[in-house]
Amino acid sequence: FKLKNVAIDLSKNMDFSQFKTPFELESWFTYILVILGSILFGLLLQWIIFLIIKISNRRKPTVLKAQLLKHLKIPSQFLFPILFIFSAFSFLNLNSFWHKCIESLIIINFSWLIIASLNAIEEVVKQKFTINDSHKVKERKVLTQLRFMKNLTVVIIITLAIAAILWNISSVRKVGTTILTSAGVIGIIAGVAAQKSIANLITGFQIAFTQPIKIDDEVMIEGEFGTVEDITLTYVVIKTWDWRRLVLPLNYFNDNYFVNWTFSSQELIGSVFFHVDYMFPISDFRKKLLAILKSNKLWDHNVADLLVTNLDKTTMELRATFSAKNASDIWNLRCNVREEMINYIQKNQGNGLS
């Protein structure tokens, strides 16, 4: 009975209000209502902003507005609600854990928004330099440098975002301070481990600014003909004529030779060889070649000629040359000329071929 009386007296004298949690001071309903309201306000603001951009784009269409609508819509749908939630948390009695979580989400989403903006700017520049679905040499140089700098910037943004999130957490910050004391050893280990990555990065700078290859260049590598589709920080993607993808590390282009058919210009000269006897009428054959080229849309009307390039005891070697605007067209034009000229020989000079 004495212990019971002592417990009753303690319960009367003690103030249990100091043990109340924030969730006892504010109901769950209040928190849910505030969060939902913040999300709705954020989505409403985002909808209004993009509606204004959309109306403006309908009245006066521009590539920039179209790309902003395409790339920034989804990141902004997350960013605005998160910002409103963060503002609402300042009026709620929540512990610092939730504030840290929201701050981390803001950093992540803001980084996402910047990367999306870079993608939009790249598309704007790419479309600005596009003429008849093709690029000139100077324009492809700019696109190559832009692609490399964009990829490098994305890596820097992601690195800074991760560093900002970790720096925002005090416990991790203390661990980071301890690690920095041995930064010399860690730097040596990281440098040895990342030798290839660093070499690729340096090679990427060389390719971006000396430009032995560029975006949309037509190249011959390891016996494969293709187009340079993408240049990243570590590798190059070559789209072959049959739509396969040849992926090569950047160092390959420093250590191996390759043929760049469009290094300084896209126009090319193609040739087809014929071996005929001495009685073959060359002048008629030359007229037929010009007639075939004039009727073919792939010929660019610059170069067309037929020459005797070699002789032996019984035959002559004839070389037909002609030009086209790019490597794909010159390949198809060579095939067309071969077929048409062989048909002509079969019909008119059946015994002319050796």
Short mmCIF file of C-alpha atoms in Angstrom, two decimals:
data_model
loop_
_atom_site.label_atom_id
_atom_site.label_comp_id
_atom_site.label_asym_id
_atom_site.label_seq_id
_atom_site.Cartn_x
_atom_site.Cartn_y
_atom_site.Cartn_z
CA PHE A 1 0.00 0.00 0.00
CA LYS A 2 2.87 2.38 0.73
CA LEU A 3 4.33 1.81 -2.77
CA LYS A 4 0.89 2.41 -4.31
CA ASN A 5 0.48 5.71 -2.44
CA VAL A 6 3.96 6.85 -3.52
CA ALA A 7 3.13 6.10 -7.20
CA ILE A 8 -0.13 8.07 -6.95
CA ASP A 9 1.69 11.07 -5.43
CA LEU A 10 4.36 10.97 -8.19
CA SER A 11 1.71 10.84 -10.89
CA LYS A 12 0.04 13.93 -9.46
CA ASN A 13 3.24 15.93 -9.16
CA MET A 14 4.89 15.01 -12.51
CA ASP A 15 4.20 17.04 -15.69
CA PHE A 16 3.89 14.59 -18.60
CA SER A 17 3.52 17.40 -21.15
CA GLN A 18 7.30 17.46 -21.59
CA PHE A 19 7.14 13.91 -23.00
CA LYS A 20 4.66 14.83 -25.77
CA THR A 21 5.83 14.21 -29.35
CA PRO A 22 5.09 16.44 -32.26
CA PHE A 23 2.54 13.94 -33.51
CA GLU A 24 0.64 14.37 -30.26
CA LEU A 25 0.59 18.12 -30.66
CA GLU A 26 -0.57 17.96 -34.30
CA SER A 27 -2.83 15.28 -35.68
CA TRP A 28 -1.89 13.04 -38.57
CA PHE A 29 -4.73 14.60 -40.49
CA THR A 30 -3.05 18.01 -40.31
CA TYR A 31 0.24 16.69 -41.70
CA ILE A 32 -1.44 14.80 -44.52
CA LEU A 33 -3.59 17.82 -45.37
CA VAL A 34 -0.58 20.15 -45.47
CA ILE A 35 1.46 17.77 -47.65
CA LEU A 36 -1.41 17.17 -50.08
CA GLY A 37 -2.10 20.90 -50.25
CA SER A 38 1.58 21.60 -51.00
CA ILE A 39 1.58 18.98 -53.78
CA LEU A 40 -1.59 20.43 -55.32
CA PHE A 41 -0.26 24.01 -55.18
CA GLY A 42 3.03 22.90 -56.73
CA LEU A 43 1.32 21.01 -59.57
CA LEU A 44 -1.04 23.95 -60.16
CA LEU A 45 1.87 26.41 -60.42
CA GLN A 46 3.75 24.06 -62.76
CA TRP A 47 0.62 23.65 -64.93
CA ILE A 48 0.13 27.42 -65.16
CA ILE A 49 3.76 28.07 -66.14
CA PHE A 50 3.79 25.40 -68.82
CA LEU A 51 0.36 26.48 -70.08
CA ILE A 52 1.77 29.98 -70.64
CA ILE A 53 4.78 28.54 -72.49
CA LYS A 54 2.50 26.30 -74.57
CA ILE A 55 0.19 29.18 -75.55
CA SER A 56 3.21 31.33 -76.39
CA ASN A 57 4.64 28.52 -78.52
CA ARG A 58 1.37 28.20 -80.44
CA ARG A 59 1.32 31.90 -81.23
CA LYS A 60 5.02 32.16 -82.06
CA PRO A 61 6.60 28.68 -82.37
CA THR A 62 10.30 28.37 -81.56
CA VAL A 63 12.61 25.39 -81.15
CA LEU A 64 13.58 26.53 -77.63
CA LYS A 65 9.99 26.61 -76.35
CA ALA A 66 9.24 23.22 -77.87
CA GLN A 67 12.32 21.67 -76.26
CA LEU A 68 11.55 23.26 -72.87
CA LEU A 69 8.06 21.74 -72.99
CA LYS A 70 9.52 18.38 -73.94
CA HIS A 71 12.43 18.10 -71.51
CA LEU A 72 11.47 20.16 -68.44
CA LYS A 73 7.86 19.07 -67.95
CA ILE A 74 8.50 15.93 -65.88
CA PRO A 75 11.34 17.32 -63.66
CA SER A 76 9.27 20.42 -62.84
CA GLN A 77 6.28 18.26 -61.87
CA PHE A 78 8.41 16.96 -59.00
CA LEU A 79 10.38 20.12 -58.18
CA PHE A 80 7.49 22.53 -57.50
CA PRO A 81 5.58 20.22 -55.10
CA ILE A 82 8.81 19.41 -53.22
CA LEU A 83 9.58 23.13 -52.80
CA PHE A 84 6.08 23.78 -51.41
CA ILE A 85 6.41 20.82 -49.03
CA PHE A 86 9.77 22.15 -47.83
CA SER A 87 8.19 25.57 -47.20
CA ALA A 88 5.29 23.98 -45.32
CA PHE A 89 7.65 21.98 -43.10
CA SER A 90 8.95 25.22 -41.58
CA PHE A 91 5.49 25.73 -40.00
CA LEU A 92 5.29 22.17 -38.69
CA ASN A 93 7.01 20.84 -35.60
CA LEU A 94 9.05 18.09 -37.30
CA ASN A 95 12.49 16.81 -36.44
CA SER A 96 15.51 17.54 -38.62
CA PHE A 97 15.44 14.11 -40.27
CA TRP A 98 12.49 15.02 -42.48
CA HIS A 99 14.06 18.38 -43.34
CA LYS A 100 17.24 16.61 -44.45
CA CYS A 101 15.22 14.20 -46.60
CA ILE A 102 13.37 17.03 -48.35
CA GLU A 103 16.59 19.00 -48.84
CA SER A 104 18.18 15.94 -50.45
CA LEU A 105 15.18 15.53 -52.76
CA ILE A 106 15.44 19.20 -53.76
CA ILE A 107 19.13 18.77 -54.63
CA ILE A 108 18.41 15.64 -56.68
CA ASN A 109 15.49 17.21 -58.51
CA PHE A 110 17.29 20.48 -59.17
CA SER A 111 20.21 18.52 -60.66
CA TRP A 112 17.74 16.60 -62.81
CA LEU A 113 16.25 19.91 -64.00
CA ILE A 114 19.69 21.28 -64.97
CA ILE A 115 20.56 18.08 -66.90
CA ALA A 116 17.19 18.26 -68.69
CA SER A 117 17.92 21.90 -69.57
CA LEU A 118 21.28 20.85 -71.05
CA ASN A 119 19.51 18.24 -73.19
CA ALA A 120 17.06 20.90 -74.38
CA ILE A 121 19.89 23.29 -75.28
CA GLU A 122 21.71 20.51 -77.16
CA GLU A 123 18.59 19.81 -79.23
CA VAL A 124 18.17 23.52 -79.98
CA VAL A 125 21.77 23.82 -81.20
CA LYS A 126 21.50 20.57 -83.18
CA GLN A 127 18.34 21.70 -85.00
CA LYS A 128 19.83 25.13 -85.61
CA PHE A 129 22.79 23.56 -87.41
CA THR A 130 20.72 21.01 -89.33
CA ILE A 131 20.25 21.80 -93.02
CA ASN A 132 18.27 19.32 -95.14
CA ASP A 133 18.78 16.59 -92.51
CA SER A 134 22.58 16.88 -92.78
CA HIS A 135 25.42 18.84 -91.20
CA LYS A 136 28.37 20.62 -92.72
CA VAL A 137 31.89 20.03 -91.41
CA LYS A 138 32.08 23.18 -89.23
CA GLU A 139 28.67 22.45 -87.76
CA ARG A 140 29.60 18.85 -86.97
CA LYS A 141 32.70 20.13 -85.16
CA VAL A 142 30.50 22.29 -82.94
CA LEU A 143 28.08 19.41 -82.31
CA THR A 144 30.94 17.09 -81.34
CA GLN A 145 32.38 19.61 -78.87
CA LEU A 146 28.91 20.34 -77.51
CA ARG A 147 28.18 16.62 -76.97
CA PHE A 148 31.47 16.07 -75.13
CA MET A 149 31.08 19.18 -72.94
CA LYS A 150 27.48 18.23 -72.13
CA ASN A 151 28.52 14.73 -71.03
CA LEU A 152 31.34 16.17 -68.92
CA THR A 153 28.98 18.73 -67.35
CA VAL A 154 26.46 16.02 -66.49
CA VAL A 155 29.17 14.06 -64.65
CA ILE A 156 30.20 17.21 -62.73
CA ILE A 157 26.57 18.01 -61.81
CA ILE A 158 25.94 14.49 -60.52
CA THR A 159 29.19 14.57 -58.52
CA LEU A 160 28.35 17.94 -56.96
CA ALA A 161 24.81 16.76 -56.15
CA ILE A 162 26.10 13.69 -54.32
CA ALA A 163 28.68 15.81 -52.48
CA ALA A 164 26.01 18.35 -51.48
CA ILE A 165 23.71 15.61 -50.14
CA LEU A 166 26.53 14.02 -48.11
CA TRP A 167 27.75 17.40 -46.84
CA ASN A 168 24.20 18.13 -45.66
CA ILE A 169 24.37 15.16 -43.28
CA SER A 170 26.48 16.06 -40.25
CA SER A 171 27.49 12.48 -39.40
CA VAL A 172 28.75 11.84 -42.92
CA ARG A 173 30.51 15.21 -42.88
CA LYS A 174 32.54 14.11 -39.87
CA VAL A 175 33.46 10.87 -41.59
CA GLY A 176 34.49 12.88 -44.65
CA THR A 177 36.80 15.04 -42.52
CA THR A 178 38.50 11.91 -41.22
CA ILE A 179 38.91 10.53 -44.73
CA LEU A 180 40.46 13.75 -45.98
CA THR A 181 43.38 13.29 -43.56
CA SER A 182 44.48 10.32 -45.64
CA ALA A 183 43.62 11.94 -48.97
CA GLY A 184 47.16 11.48 -50.28
CA VAL A 185 47.06 7.69 -50.01
CA ILE A 186 43.49 7.52 -51.33
CA GLY A 187 44.44 9.80 -54.23
CA ILE A 188 47.33 7.53 -55.23
CA ILE A 189 45.15 4.42 -55.03
CA ALA A 190 42.34 6.06 -56.99
CA GLY A 191 44.78 7.34 -59.61
CA VAL A 192 46.25 3.88 -60.18
CA ALA A 193 42.80 2.27 -60.28
CA ALA A 194 41.39 4.88 -62.68
CA GLN A 195 44.31 5.12 -65.11
CA LYS A 196 42.25 3.93 -68.07
CA SER A 197 39.33 6.19 -67.18
CA ILE A 198 41.61 9.23 -66.88
CA ALA A 199 43.32 8.33 -70.16
CA ASN A 200 39.91 8.04 -71.84
CA LEU A 201 38.89 11.43 -70.44
CA ILE A 202 42.06 13.06 -71.80
CA THR A 203 41.51 11.32 -75.15
CA GLY A 204 37.95 12.63 -75.11
CA PHE A 205 39.26 16.19 -74.81
CA GLN A 206 41.65 15.55 -77.71
CA ILE A 207 38.89 14.15 -79.92
CA ALA A 208 36.48 16.95 -79.00
CA PHE A 209 38.90 19.71 -79.96
CA THR A 210 41.36 18.20 -82.50
CA GLN A 211 38.47 16.18 -83.99
CA PRO A 212 39.86 13.27 -86.02
CA ILE A 213 36.23 12.12 -85.90
CA LYS A 214 33.01 14.08 -85.47
CA ILE A 215 29.33 13.36 -85.00
CA ASP A 216 27.85 12.12 -88.33
CA ASP A 217 31.29 11.39 -89.84
CA GLU A 218 31.31 8.41 -92.22
CA VAL A 219 34.23 6.14 -91.35
CA MET A 220 35.77 2.79 -92.22
CA ILE A 221 37.01 0.94 -89.11
CA GLU A 222 38.16 -2.68 -88.93
CA GLY A 223 36.64 -3.28 -92.37
CA GLU A 224 33.27 -1.91 -91.21
CA PHE A 225 31.65 1.12 -92.87
CA GLY A 226 29.45 3.25 -90.63
CA THR A 227 28.49 6.65 -89.25
CA VAL A 228 29.66 8.16 -85.95
CA GLU A 229 26.45 8.15 -83.94
CA ASP A 230 27.65 9.23 -80.49
CA ILE A 231 30.83 10.26 -78.67
CA THR A 232 30.72 9.82 -74.89
CA LEU A 233 33.35 10.36 -72.20
CA THR A 234 34.62 6.78 -72.53
CA TYR A 235 33.59 5.31 -75.91
CA VAL A 236 32.43 6.04 -79.45
CA VAL A 237 29.36 4.44 -81.07
CA ILE A 238 29.59 3.67 -84.79
CA LYS A 239 26.31 2.85 -86.56
CA THR A 240 27.19 0.43 -89.37
CA TRP A 241 25.45 0.33 -92.76
CA ASP A 242 23.30 -2.63 -91.60
CA TRP A 243 22.25 -0.77 -88.38
CA ARG A 244 24.54 -2.65 -86.03
CA ARG A 245 26.43 -0.66 -83.38
CA LEU A 246 30.22 -0.83 -83.17
CA VAL A 247 31.31 0.40 -79.71
CA LEU A 248 34.97 1.39 -79.45
CA PRO A 249 36.90 2.93 -76.51
CA LEU A 250 38.23 6.43 -77.08
CA ASN A 251 41.82 5.20 -76.82
CA TYR A 252 41.26 3.12 -79.96
CA PHE A 253 41.35 6.27 -82.09
CA ASN A 254 44.77 7.22 -80.70
CA ASP A 255 46.31 3.76 -81.07
CA ASN A 256 44.88 2.61 -84.43
CA TYR A 257 44.43 4.02 -87.91
CA PHE A 258 41.03 4.39 -89.54
CA VAL A 259 39.55 5.98 -92.66
CA ASN A 260 37.42 9.11 -92.26
CA TRP A 261 35.55 9.64 -95.50
CA THR A 262 34.07 12.97 -94.42
CA PHE A 263 36.96 14.53 -92.48
CA SER A 264 36.85 17.91 -94.26
CA SER A 265 33.83 17.51 -96.54
CA GLN A 266 31.02 15.07 -97.22
CA GLU A 267 31.32 15.08 -101.01
CA LEU A 268 33.09 12.03 -102.44
CA ILE A 269 34.26 10.67 -105.78
CA GLY A 270 33.47 7.07 -106.62
CA SER A 271 34.97 4.87 -109.31
CA VAL A 272 34.05 1.73 -111.25
CA PHE A 273 36.56 -0.29 -113.34
CA PHE A 274 35.89 -2.22 -116.53
CA HIS A 275 38.29 -4.47 -118.48
CA VAL A 276 37.54 -4.54 -122.20
CA ASP A 277 39.31 -5.49 -125.41
CA TYR A 278 40.98 -3.08 -127.84
CA MET A 279 38.01 -3.03 -130.23
CA PHE A 280 35.64 -1.66 -127.59
CA PRO A 281 34.12 1.77 -128.56
CA ILE A 282 35.26 4.07 -125.70
CA SER A 283 33.50 7.22 -126.93
CA ASP A 284 30.09 5.50 -127.05
CA PHE A 285 30.75 4.06 -123.61
CA ARG A 286 31.58 7.54 -122.28
CA LYS A 287 28.33 8.97 -123.71
CA LYS A 288 26.36 6.16 -122.08
CA LEU A 289 28.02 6.87 -118.72
CA LEU A 290 26.99 10.55 -118.90
CA ALA A 291 23.44 9.58 -119.85
CA ILE A 292 23.21 7.19 -116.88
CA LEU A 293 24.52 9.81 -114.45
CA LYS A 294 22.18 12.55 -115.72
CA SER A 295 19.18 10.31 -115.15
CA ASN A 296 20.30 9.32 -111.64
CA LYS A 297 19.25 11.57 -108.70
CA LEU A 298 22.27 10.51 -106.63
CA TRP A 299 24.77 12.26 -108.93
CA ASP A 300 25.61 15.81 -107.80
CA HIS A 301 26.57 17.05 -111.33
CA ASN A 302 30.17 17.88 -110.36
CA VAL A 303 32.46 15.07 -111.57
CA ALA A 304 31.85 12.60 -114.41
CA ASP A 305 34.56 11.07 -116.58
CA LEU A 306 35.74 7.90 -118.28
CA LEU A 307 39.47 7.32 -118.73
CA VAL A 308 41.74 4.53 -119.96
CA THR A 309 43.86 3.91 -116.89
CA ASN A 310 45.87 0.82 -117.87
CA LEU A 311 46.77 -1.48 -120.76
CA ASP A 312 48.12 -4.99 -121.17
CA LYS A 313 48.61 -7.30 -124.16
CA THR A 314 44.92 -8.03 -124.70
CA THR A 315 42.77 -5.62 -122.65
CA MET A 316 42.21 -2.02 -121.64
CA GLU A 317 41.27 -0.88 -118.15
CA LEU A 318 38.55 1.79 -118.14
CA ARG A 319 37.85 3.83 -115.03
CA ALA A 320 34.50 5.59 -114.66
CA THR A 321 34.54 8.34 -112.02
CA PHE A 322 31.65 10.37 -110.64
CA SER A 323 30.78 12.34 -107.51
CA ALA A 324 27.97 12.39 -104.95
CA LYS A 325 27.12 14.38 -101.83
CA ASN A 326 28.00 11.70 -99.25
CA ALA A 327 29.39 8.20 -98.79
CA SER A 328 26.00 6.47 -98.78
CA ASP A 329 25.02 8.07 -102.08
CA ILE A 330 28.37 7.28 -103.71
CA TRP A 331 28.06 3.62 -102.72
CA ASN A 332 24.56 3.33 -104.21
CA LEU A 333 25.59 5.29 -107.30
CA ARG A 334 28.53 2.94 -107.93
CA CYS A 335 26.18 -0.04 -107.76
CA ASN A 336 23.70 1.62 -110.15
CA VAL A 337 26.42 2.54 -112.65
CA ARG A 338 27.82 -1.00 -112.63
CA GLU A 339 24.40 -2.48 -113.33
CA GLU A 340 23.48 -0.02 -116.09
CA MET A 341 26.84 -0.24 -117.84
CA ILE A 342 26.85 -4.04 -117.78
CA ASN A 343 23.34 -4.05 -119.29
CA TYR A 344 24.57 -1.70 -122.01
CA ILE A 345 27.58 -3.90 -122.81
CA GLN A 346 25.45 -7.05 -122.89
CA LYS A 347 23.00 -5.48 -125.34
CA ASN A 348 25.46 -3.62 -127.59
CA GLN A 349 28.92 -5.11 -127.14
CA GLY A 350 28.42 -8.66 -125.98
CA ASN A 351 31.98 -9.65 -126.80
CA GLY A 352 33.58 -6.48 -125.52
CA LEU A 353 34.30 -7.58 -121.97
CA SER A 354 37.51 -9.42 -121.23
#
